[in-house]
Structure formats: C-alpha cells, structure tokens
Amino acid sequence: MAKTTKFYAIWRGHKPGVYDTWLECKAQINGYQGAQYKAFPNKAQAELALKDSYWKHIQIKEKSVTKTPNIHPNTLIKNSICVDAACSGNPGILEYRAVDTLTREEIFRRGPFPEGTNNLGEFLALVHGISYLQRNNLTKSIYSDSATAIAWFRNKKVKTKLEPNEKNKELLELVQKAESYLHNNTISIEVLKWPTESWGEIPADFGRK
C-alpha cells in the first residue's frame, strides 16, 4: 500500500510556510510557543490555506456545552467571542475588550481606567462579555485566558488586594455591579479557558507584551 503524502502549512513557527515532510514541519514548530500548523493532502491546498486565517482550517467542536467552565475543548469553538485586559503596571492604567474569535472584530472596549489590576480587568471583561451575549440573545461561547477571572466568575466573588481610593473608585464600583449581576442572573453562556500554551495569544490580546 502506497504511503500517503502530506503537506504541512505553518502559520506560526520559526519560519512559516509550506513543508513537504513531517520532519521539516517538526523542525519549524519544536520549541515555538503557540505554533499553528496543519497537514493537507496536497501542496496546493496547503498554500491556499496559508493565505487564510489559521482558525478557518481547524475543526469545530460539535458539542458546545460543558459543565466545567475552566476546561477547554481540544478544538476551537468558532461561534464564540474572546475577552482580555491590558494593565500598564500593577496597579496601573487598565483597559479591557472583547473581539469576535474568528474575525477579531472588536465588540466592545472599556477604559482606560486610571488605576486597576490585570485580574480585575480580566474579570470585568468576562462578565461584561457574558452580559453582552445574554442581553443580545446570542448563543455563543466566551473565551478568557485568565484562570483567576474564571475562578472569580465561578465563585461570584472577587478577591483583590487593591485598596479603594479616588483613582479606582469607578473601577471598583463596576466590580461590585459585576458581582451583583452574577448573583442575580442565571448564566447560560459557556465559559472556556483559552489554552495560550497550545493556541498562542488569545485574539482579544492587546499585543503589548
């Protein structure tokens, strides 16, 4: 029986491109955090795919409900949004946002707040995203790359060491409103942990690292 030939498209690796063998592909992704690659049956398909977004070519997960919100599936749920925060210092100037997972179109952005922490921003982004989806009757999942924000969401309680003052008054009021929202509403949105180590930076990342 003849051996099946595959061609490998690499979107993110040491040197992106199309490779004819697994050994060549492996050399380009080994040790590269967040490598993105996929095998194709012929070179033309691989070259064509490389012109598109990586996310258009990975398998969608059929089952879209999970009971544990901090466990991610092995494949991307395309019908979803992503949230993230950026903080200049700790504490520091803070902002957060949500984007469509596939198109990366920005859905909302809040801030800058004069004083906050990254964890608070991640939590507010997550709850804001959940509220946005439920308010608009959208049956989408939501990704966050913050285990802390997801834990606070699950416990409906924030644990922060940020001391209240005039600079962070508005931000902490938003945190209280977010906690109240979680206590007073039934959450029907699927919350998932974005696996940065496997998929690279979350699409909502501000790109300031």
Short mmCIF file of C-alpha atoms in Angstrom, two decimals:
data_model
loop_
_atom_site.label_atom_id
_atom_site.label_comp_id
_atom_site.label_asym_id
_atom_site.label_seq_id
_atom_site.Cartn_x
_atom_site.Cartn_y
_atom_site.Cartn_z
CA MET A 1 0.00 0.00 0.00
CA ALA A 2 1.43 3.37 -1.05
CA LYS A 3 2.35 5.81 1.66
CA THR A 4 0.06 8.86 1.86
CA THR A 5 1.90 12.11 1.17
CA LYS A 6 1.01 15.13 3.26
CA PHE A 7 1.98 18.78 3.10
CA TYR A 8 2.19 20.97 6.16
CA ALA A 9 1.11 24.62 6.35
CA ILE A 10 2.71 26.56 9.20
CA TRP A 11 1.10 29.87 10.13
CA ARG A 12 3.17 30.39 13.27
CA GLY A 13 6.56 28.76 13.69
CA HIS A 14 10.25 29.52 13.40
CA LYS A 15 9.77 30.02 9.67
CA PRO A 16 6.13 29.99 8.41
CA GLY A 17 5.45 28.36 5.06
CA VAL A 18 4.54 25.04 3.42
CA TYR A 19 6.71 21.97 4.08
CA ASP A 20 6.77 18.62 2.29
CA THR A 21 7.57 16.34 5.22
CA TRP A 22 6.69 16.00 8.87
CA LEU A 23 10.37 16.18 9.83
CA GLU A 24 10.68 19.59 8.17
CA CYS A 25 7.46 20.75 9.81
CA LYS A 26 8.54 19.45 13.22
CA ALA A 27 11.82 21.36 13.00
CA GLN A 28 9.89 24.61 12.49
CA ILE A 29 7.43 24.14 15.38
CA ASN A 30 9.60 22.47 18.03
CA GLY A 31 10.18 24.88 20.88
CA TYR A 32 7.93 27.54 19.32
CA GLN A 33 5.24 28.58 21.82
CA GLY A 34 1.77 28.79 20.26
CA ALA A 35 2.79 27.17 16.96
CA GLN A 36 -0.02 26.96 14.41
CA TYR A 37 0.11 24.30 11.71
CA LYS A 38 -1.99 21.72 9.88
CA ALA A 39 -1.50 18.89 7.40
CA PHE A 40 -3.14 18.90 3.96
CA PRO A 41 -3.39 16.16 1.28
CA ASN A 42 -1.70 18.26 -1.42
CA LYS A 43 0.58 21.26 -1.73
CA ALA A 44 -1.98 23.48 -3.48
CA GLN A 45 -4.43 23.17 -0.59
CA ALA A 46 -1.69 23.90 1.94
CA GLU A 47 -0.54 27.01 0.06
CA LEU A 48 -4.12 28.24 -0.32
CA ALA A 49 -4.86 27.66 3.36
CA LEU A 50 -1.78 29.61 4.38
CA LYS A 51 -3.31 32.73 2.81
CA ASP A 52 -6.30 32.43 5.17
CA SER A 53 -6.59 32.63 8.93
CA TYR A 54 -5.39 29.53 10.78
CA TRP A 55 -8.72 29.43 12.64
CA LYS A 56 -10.66 28.82 9.41
CA HIS A 57 -8.92 25.49 8.99
CA ILE A 58 -9.20 23.84 12.39
CA GLN A 59 -12.09 21.58 13.26
CA ILE A 60 -15.06 22.99 15.12
CA LYS A 61 -16.23 21.11 18.19
CA GLU A 62 -19.69 19.62 17.63
CA LYS A 63 -20.82 19.55 21.24
CA SER A 64 -21.00 23.10 22.57
CA VAL A 65 -21.96 22.55 26.21
CA THR A 66 -19.61 21.76 29.05
CA LYS A 67 -20.40 21.65 32.77
CA THR A 68 -16.93 22.84 33.84
CA PRO A 69 -16.24 26.37 32.61
CA ASN A 70 -12.47 26.29 33.11
CA ILE A 71 -11.89 23.27 30.86
CA HIS A 72 -11.27 23.98 27.18
CA PRO A 73 -12.13 21.57 24.33
CA ASN A 74 -9.39 20.21 22.09
CA THR A 75 -10.71 22.18 19.12
CA LEU A 76 -11.74 25.79 18.78
CA ILE A 77 -15.41 26.71 19.07
CA LYS A 78 -15.75 29.17 16.24
CA ASN A 79 -19.11 30.55 17.33
CA SER A 80 -17.55 32.49 20.19
CA ILE A 81 -16.04 35.71 21.45
CA CYS A 82 -12.80 36.33 23.33
CA VAL A 83 -12.06 38.80 26.13
CA ASP A 84 -8.82 40.17 27.52
CA ALA A 85 -7.37 43.04 29.54
CA ALA A 86 -4.20 45.13 29.50
CA CYS A 87 -2.70 46.88 32.51
CA SER A 88 0.33 49.18 32.49
CA GLY A 89 1.76 48.35 35.90
CA ASN A 90 0.28 46.56 38.90
CA PRO A 91 -1.69 48.54 39.78
CA GLY A 92 -1.71 50.71 36.69
CA ILE A 93 -3.76 52.12 33.83
CA LEU A 94 -6.26 49.45 32.78
CA GLU A 95 -8.50 48.68 29.84
CA TYR A 96 -10.33 45.61 28.60
CA ARG A 97 -12.14 44.47 25.48
CA ALA A 98 -13.94 41.71 23.58
CA VAL A 99 -13.50 40.58 19.98
CA ASP A 100 -15.08 38.06 17.64
CA THR A 101 -12.89 34.95 17.82
CA LEU A 102 -12.60 34.44 14.06
CA THR A 103 -12.79 37.91 12.53
CA ARG A 104 -11.12 39.68 15.51
CA GLU A 105 -13.62 42.50 15.04
CA GLU A 106 -13.80 44.48 18.27
CA ILE A 107 -17.16 44.16 20.03
CA PHE A 108 -16.55 46.47 22.96
CA ARG A 109 -13.69 48.23 24.73
CA ARG A 110 -13.73 49.89 28.14
CA GLY A 111 -11.17 52.20 29.72
CA PRO A 112 -8.61 53.39 30.23
CA PHE A 113 -9.23 53.38 33.98
CA PRO A 114 -6.54 55.31 35.90
CA GLU A 115 -5.83 52.53 38.39
CA GLY A 116 -6.56 48.81 38.30
CA THR A 117 -5.03 45.35 38.04
CA ASN A 118 -4.93 42.87 35.21
CA ASN A 119 -7.03 40.33 37.16
CA LEU A 120 -9.77 42.90 37.76
CA GLY A 121 -9.75 43.80 34.08
CA GLU A 122 -9.95 40.15 33.03
CA PHE A 123 -12.88 39.60 35.41
CA LEU A 124 -14.77 42.68 34.21
CA ALA A 125 -14.14 41.75 30.58
CA LEU A 126 -15.53 38.25 31.19
CA VAL A 127 -18.68 39.40 33.00
CA HIS A 128 -19.22 42.24 30.52
CA GLY A 129 -18.91 39.71 27.69
CA ILE A 130 -21.39 37.34 29.32
CA SER A 131 -23.83 40.20 29.89
CA TYR A 132 -23.43 41.33 26.29
CA LEU A 133 -24.18 37.86 24.91
CA GLN A 134 -27.18 37.26 27.16
CA ARG A 135 -28.60 40.75 26.61
CA ASN A 136 -28.47 40.24 22.84
CA ASN A 137 -29.72 36.61 22.99
CA LEU A 138 -26.55 35.34 21.33
CA THR A 139 -25.81 31.63 21.74
CA LYS A 140 -22.04 32.00 21.64
CA SER A 141 -19.32 30.68 23.92
CA ILE A 142 -16.81 33.02 25.56
CA TYR A 143 -13.07 32.51 25.98
CA SER A 144 -10.81 34.02 28.65
CA ASP A 145 -7.12 33.25 29.14
CA SER A 146 -7.33 34.10 32.85
CA ALA A 147 -7.77 31.22 35.31
CA THR A 148 -8.21 33.80 38.08
CA ALA A 149 -11.03 35.62 36.29
CA ILE A 150 -12.80 32.33 35.62
CA ALA A 151 -12.44 31.30 39.26
CA TRP A 152 -13.87 34.64 40.42
CA PHE A 153 -16.71 34.21 37.93
CA ARG A 154 -17.49 30.72 39.23
CA ASN A 155 -17.38 31.87 42.86
CA LYS A 156 -19.28 35.09 42.04
CA LYS A 157 -16.76 36.88 44.20
CA VAL A 158 -13.63 38.93 43.53
CA LYS A 159 -10.57 38.65 45.76
CA THR A 160 -8.32 41.64 45.20
CA LYS A 161 -5.71 43.42 47.28
CA LEU A 162 -6.31 46.72 45.52
CA GLU A 163 -7.03 49.34 48.17
CA PRO A 164 -10.01 51.63 47.35
CA ASN A 165 -9.20 55.26 46.55
CA GLU A 166 -10.43 58.07 44.32
CA LYS A 167 -8.43 56.80 41.36
CA ASN A 168 -10.03 53.34 41.32
CA LYS A 169 -13.47 54.28 42.65
CA GLU A 170 -15.22 53.90 39.27
CA LEU A 171 -13.49 50.59 38.56
CA LEU A 172 -14.36 49.04 41.92
CA GLU A 173 -17.98 50.16 41.50
CA LEU A 174 -18.02 48.23 38.22
CA VAL A 175 -16.63 45.19 40.04
CA GLN A 176 -19.44 45.37 42.60
CA LYS A 177 -22.01 45.63 39.79
CA ALA A 178 -20.44 42.62 38.07
CA GLU A 179 -20.64 40.54 41.25
CA SER A 180 -24.26 41.59 41.70
CA TYR A 181 -25.02 40.61 38.09
CA LEU A 182 -23.64 37.12 38.66
CA HIS A 183 -25.67 36.68 41.86
CA ASN A 184 -28.91 37.92 40.33
CA ASN A 185 -28.86 36.24 36.92
CA THR A 186 -28.80 32.69 35.62
CA ILE A 187 -25.76 32.37 33.37
CA SER A 188 -26.45 30.35 30.24
CA ILE A 189 -23.20 31.21 28.45
CA GLU A 190 -20.46 28.60 28.10
CA VAL A 191 -17.24 29.97 29.62
CA LEU A 192 -13.99 28.40 28.41
CA LYS A 193 -10.30 28.74 29.25
CA TRP A 194 -8.18 29.78 26.26
CA PRO A 195 -5.12 27.47 26.12
CA THR A 196 -2.41 30.01 25.34
CA GLU A 197 0.34 27.41 25.55
CA SER A 198 -1.26 25.46 22.68
CA TRP A 199 -3.02 28.09 20.56
CA GLY A 200 -0.92 31.21 21.10
CA GLU A 201 -2.21 34.54 22.38
CA ILE A 202 -5.95 34.99 22.72
CA PRO A 203 -7.42 37.02 19.80
CA ALA A 204 -8.50 39.80 22.20
CA ASP A 205 -4.90 40.32 23.33
CA PHE A 206 -3.76 43.94 23.17
CA GLY A 207 -0.35 42.95 21.79
CA ARG A 208 1.63 44.91 24.38
CA LYS A 209 3.70 42.12 25.91
#
